[in-house]
Amino acid sequence: MSAPILDLHALPSMPATLLRAAIPFGKSRGSTALPDLTLRVHGCRASPALLERYRTACGFDADGFLPLTYPQVLATPLHMSLLGLPDFPYSALGIVHVRNHLQQHRRLPDTTALTVACRFDGLREVPAGHEFDIQTRVEAQDTGELLWEAVSTMLRRDAPRKDKDGTRKAPPPEDSRFASSRPASWSIPADTGRRYARASGDLNPIHLTAVTAKPFGFPRAIAHGMWTLARCVAELGEAAHADALRLDCDFKKPLFLPSRVTFQTARESAGVAFRVLSEEGKPHLVGRLG
């Protein structure tokens, strides 16, 4: 049986939605069930001013189409509204975006009227806590054609778990796909989180300044994961301009601001792999476009 659908008149206001999702009061207690509800908005259009800010912040050219990652920006107010539902069992604070899988079926002209729908799926226990998915569908409003869809995997961490024998896990083996890659060095300025926030509406304080990030356990602000992913897609250029595309990524390690990082790509039989490494050679993000 499909989830009941709640049609909203417009995309929710991000500041109010963020606040509602972060407050634990009124949340269901003693339950880990996810709300069985789809939130949907018809007539969504990219704001020209916000889209220009997004392109500037992430490095996209204006070509008449929405960047591959932009529909997620349109969907984010609905994601936060789901996290703010009274029967969602957790506070949004501390929930981490760990993976993203998106499928574009056709490029979206940047003036198209869209229907955006989001719902929860797939709550499961993992060693670090509990993961769940937020599914997003973006359709052409006039025809109902499915244009873009995504699965965003979120992690709600439990208390830190220590190995019984106190040993540390061995580091993962080096990814041989990038052995012959020509690395590009990026300098990520301190205001990256604020610039992306002004474009996307995601005003989570962990991304804005060191002062606002410290109460949440971060010594400095960290870049939005979706900014890092969008910046990678912009760097991939024409490879991201096809109609039908699949984009997969794992968010590995917070990217503190400011930072210097290394971007690498590796050609594969049906696409391109990419990653962003810290100065210590540890991955912030690993992805594949095909």
Coordinates of C-alpha atoms in Angstrom, one line a residue, residues 97-274:
H97 CA 23.9 12.5 5.4
V98 CA 26.0 9.5 4.5
R99 CA 25.1 8.5 0.9
N100 CA 23.2 9.9 -2.1
H101 CA 22.0 8.0 -5.2
L102 CA 20.2 10.0 -7.9
Q103 CA 18.9 9.2 -11.3
Q104 CA 18.2 11.9 -14.0
H105 CA 15.9 10.6 -16.7
R106 CA 15.9 13.8 -18.7
R107 CA 17.6 17.2 -18.3
L108 CA 15.4 19.8 -16.7
P109 CA 15.0 23.2 -18.3
D110 CA 15.6 25.8 -15.6
T111 CA 12.1 27.3 -16.0
T112 CA 10.1 24.1 -15.9
A113 CA 7.2 23.8 -13.4
L114 CA 7.9 20.7 -11.3
T115 CA 6.1 18.4 -8.9
V116 CA 8.3 17.4 -6.0
A117 CA 7.4 14.5 -3.6
C118 CA 9.4 13.0 -0.7
R119 CA 8.9 10.2 1.8
F120 CA 10.7 8.0 4.2
D121 CA 11.8 4.4 3.5
G122 CA 14.1 1.7 4.7
L123 CA 14.8 2.1 8.4
R124 CA 17.5 -0.3 9.4
E125 CA 20.1 -0.9 12.2
V126 CA 23.8 -0.5 11.3
P127 CA 26.9 -0.7 13.5
A128 CA 27.0 3.0 14.0
G129 CA 23.2 3.4 14.8
H130 CA 20.2 3.5 12.5
E131 CA 20.0 4.4 8.8
F132 CA 17.0 5.5 6.9
D133 CA 16.3 6.7 3.4
I134 CA 14.4 9.8 2.1
Q135 CA 13.1 9.1 -1.4
T136 CA 12.5 12.0 -3.8
R137 CA 10.6 12.1 -7.0
V138 CA 10.6 15.1 -9.4
E139 CA 8.0 15.1 -12.2
A140 CA 7.0 17.5 -14.9
Q141 CA 3.9 19.2 -13.5
D142 CA 2.0 19.4 -16.8
T143 CA 2.6 15.7 -18.0
G144 CA 3.5 13.8 -14.8
E145 CA 6.6 12.5 -16.5
L146 CA 9.3 11.3 -14.1
L147 CA 12.3 13.5 -14.7
W148 CA 14.6 13.0 -11.7
E149 CA 14.6 10.8 -8.5
A150 CA 16.9 10.3 -5.6
V151 CA 17.6 8.3 -2.4
S152 CA 19.3 10.2 0.4
T153 CA 20.6 7.9 3.1
M154 CA 20.7 9.4 6.6
L155 CA 22.4 8.1 9.7
R156 CA 21.2 8.6 13.3
R157 CA 24.2 7.7 15.4
D158 CA 23.8 5.8 18.7
A159 CA 26.2 6.1 21.6
P160 CA 29.8 5.5 20.4
R161 CA 30.6 1.8 20.3
K162 CA 34.0 0.6 21.3
D163 CA 35.6 -2.6 20.0
K164 CA 35.6 -5.2 22.7
D165 CA 39.4 -5.7 22.5
G166 CA 40.1 -2.0 22.1
T167 CA 41.9 -2.4 18.8
R168 CA 41.5 0.1 15.9
K169 CA 40.2 -0.9 12.6
A170 CA 42.8 -1.2 9.8
P171 CA 42.6 1.6 7.2
P172 CA 40.9 0.7 4.0
P173 CA 43.1 -0.3 1.0
E174 CA 44.0 2.4 -1.5
D175 CA 41.6 2.7 -4.3
S176 CA 43.5 1.5 -7.4
R177 CA 41.1 3.2 -9.8
F178 CA 42.9 6.5 -9.1
A179 CA 46.4 5.2 -9.4
S180 CA 47.0 7.1 -12.7
S181 CA 44.8 10.1 -12.0
R182 CA 46.1 13.6 -12.4
P183 CA 45.0 15.3 -9.2
A184 CA 43.7 18.9 -9.1
S185 CA 44.2 21.0 -6.0
W186 CA 41.2 23.0 -4.7
S187 CA 41.4 25.8 -2.1
I188 CA 38.1 25.9 -0.3
P189 CA 37.5 29.3 1.4
A190 CA 36.1 29.8 4.8
D191 CA 32.8 31.4 3.6
T192 CA 31.9 28.4 1.4
G193 CA 29.2 27.3 3.8
R194 CA 27.6 30.7 4.0
R195 CA 27.6 31.2 0.2
Y196 CA 26.0 27.8 -0.3
A197 CA 23.5 28.5 2.5
R198 CA 22.4 31.7 0.8
A199 CA 21.8 29.7 -2.4
S200 CA 20.2 26.6 -1.0
G201 CA 18.4 27.9 2.1
D202 CA 20.3 25.3 4.2
L203 CA 21.2 27.4 7.2
N204 CA 22.3 24.6 9.5
P205 CA 24.8 26.3 11.9
I206 CA 27.5 23.6 11.5
H207 CA 28.1 25.0 8.0
L208 CA 28.2 28.7 8.7
T209 CA 31.0 29.8 11.1
A210 CA 33.4 28.3 13.7
V211 CA 31.4 29.9 16.4
T212 CA 28.1 28.3 15.4
A213 CA 29.7 25.0 14.7
K214 CA 31.5 24.5 18.0
P215 CA 28.3 23.8 20.1
F216 CA 27.8 20.8 17.9
G217 CA 31.3 19.4 18.4
F218 CA 33.1 20.8 15.3
P219 CA 36.2 23.0 15.8
R220 CA 35.4 24.8 12.5
A221 CA 32.5 25.1 10.1
I222 CA 32.1 22.2 7.7
A223 CA 31.1 22.3 4.0
H224 CA 27.7 21.0 3.1
G225 CA 28.0 17.5 1.7
M226 CA 25.8 18.5 -1.2
W227 CA 28.0 21.5 -2.0
T228 CA 31.0 19.2 -2.2
L229 CA 29.1 16.8 -4.5
A230 CA 27.8 19.7 -6.7
R231 CA 31.4 21.1 -7.0
C232 CA 32.6 17.7 -8.2
V233 CA 29.8 17.5 -10.8
A234 CA 30.6 21.0 -12.0
E235 CA 34.2 20.0 -12.4
L236 CA 33.2 17.0 -14.5
G237 CA 31.8 19.3 -17.2
E238 CA 30.2 17.8 -20.3
A239 CA 30.1 14.3 -18.7
A240 CA 27.3 15.7 -16.5
H241 CA 25.3 17.2 -19.5
A242 CA 23.7 14.0 -20.8
D243 CA 20.0 13.4 -20.4
A244 CA 20.0 10.0 -18.6
L245 CA 22.5 10.0 -15.8
R246 CA 23.1 8.1 -12.5
L247 CA 25.1 9.7 -9.7
D248 CA 26.2 7.8 -6.6
C249 CA 28.3 9.1 -3.8
D250 CA 29.4 8.3 -0.3
F251 CA 30.1 11.1 2.2
K252 CA 33.1 9.9 4.2
K253 CA 34.8 12.7 6.3
P254 CA 33.7 16.2 7.2
L255 CA 35.4 18.9 5.1
F256 CA 36.4 21.7 7.5
L257 CA 36.5 25.3 6.3
P258 CA 38.8 26.6 5.1
S259 CA 40.7 23.7 3.6
R260 CA 42.9 22.5 0.7
V261 CA 41.7 19.3 -0.9
T262 CA 42.6 17.2 -3.9
F263 CA 40.1 16.2 -6.6
Q264 CA 40.7 13.1 -8.7
T265 CA 38.8 11.3 -11.5
A266 CA 39.2 7.9 -13.1
R267 CA 37.6 6.8 -16.3
E268 CA 35.5 3.6 -16.2
S269 CA 33.8 1.5 -18.9
A270 CA 30.5 3.3 -18.4
G271 CA 31.2 6.4 -16.6
V272 CA 33.7 8.3 -14.4
A273 CA 34.7 7.7 -10.7
F274 CA 35.7 10.7 -8.7

